[in-house]
């Protein structure tokens, strides 16, 4: 089995050199690394969850530090920490229900035993989770009680051997359950495109005109899924300067038989009146429902609002970030190489290379991201369904623990 430190060091180099393309691949590899960290971590008999949390946090801090721009790394670290807490809580409540909660002294009669209400592990777990976050509409509809009082349980000295055995088995089961849940998380990340694409037929209708910008695999699969359902529609693709990723998307759409029109970014306002819906991908979805997306998307969102065109954002659950745009961990001013904008040879006499003073120098700024406020977003489509921007905070609260927002 490879040494975990060498695995972490290798992944740190990959993140530092930015050799991973896309949030999905980054999230999947991060989850796989943390799964290896958990599997090789030796946990004590007491505070097993704390030992796993400390190990994951130690690795997570290094991962976030080397590439803070890729928010999917921090999202997965926080998701795994939340999984550990949830599995530990589940085992605790299961152990409580496994014990006889109605257990009283042998001298008491059966009538006193029946005076305590019976509780299932699910009810105890739901009550414990309700103390961590405010109740959602789903839990209210399910009729989960706000609080559950656990009666006092007396035990004799003869139960100590059984408790020791239960503690040992619980230690082994915690790691197993956490790894199994992380495997489910990895599976969700790998299939998020398919899960989102399955909803395409509900949103794209016959003879519509769809506008998108740049290139996104999620958008590609979403549009192609609608085409496979015999929907006939046209796609306008803004080229997404300066990287011109829209050229790649347009080529893929044409190869799959979709009617595609490539337009320059400056033509978005001119063409938006012909559009029925705007569909774009996202780099990250913030806790307030705002979106960090490739540069130029905010311009498209403003054009859509001006002409009352629905603005739809596609994002897998691994892109849901429990932070806000004003948090210092969120870097909105990431800059790319100026070589994407102009040729150094033609402008070498006026470029700012940090040398000389008093001369007129050309400064080149090539931002990577735009921030789209939630008021410009009509709908989010995730692998769990469609959600309004105002509901994103609730969805994020189900995926992350408040104790892990700062890693």
PDB file of C-alpha atoms in Angstrom, residues 220 237 245-258 260 262:
ATOM      1  CA  UNK A 220     -23.086  19.886 -23.335  1.00  0.00           C
ATOM      2  CA  UNK A 237     -22.965  29.839 -28.325  1.00  0.00           C
ATOM      3  CA  UNK A 245     -13.923  27.756 -25.260  1.00  0.00           C
ATOM      4  CA  UNK A 246     -17.217  28.368 -27.053  1.00  0.00           C
ATOM      5  CA  UNK A 247     -15.568  27.246 -30.281  1.00  0.00           C
ATOM      6  CA  UNK A 248     -15.013  23.798 -28.748  1.00  0.00           C
ATOM      7  CA  UNK A 249     -18.592  23.588 -27.477  1.00  0.00           C
ATOM      8  CA  UNK A 250     -20.016  24.641 -30.839  1.00  0.00           C
ATOM      9  CA  UNK A 251     -17.962  21.965 -32.581  1.00  0.00           C
ATOM     10  CA  UNK A 252     -19.205  19.299 -30.145  1.00  0.00           C
ATOM     11  CA  UNK A 253     -22.835  20.366 -30.546  1.00  0.00           C
ATOM     12  CA  UNK A 254     -22.625  20.250 -34.324  1.00  0.00           C
ATOM     13  CA  UNK A 255     -20.998  16.808 -34.152  1.00  0.00           C
ATOM     14  CA  UNK A 256     -23.994  15.591 -32.154  1.00  0.00           C
ATOM     15  CA  UNK A 257     -26.509  17.003 -34.594  1.00  0.00           C
ATOM     16  CA  UNK A 258     -27.685  20.179 -32.850  1.00  0.00           C
ATOM     17  CA  UNK A 260     -25.732  25.729 -33.509  1.00  0.00           C
ATOM     18  CA  UNK A 262     -21.576  30.792 -32.887  1.00  0.00           C
TER      19      UNK A 262
END
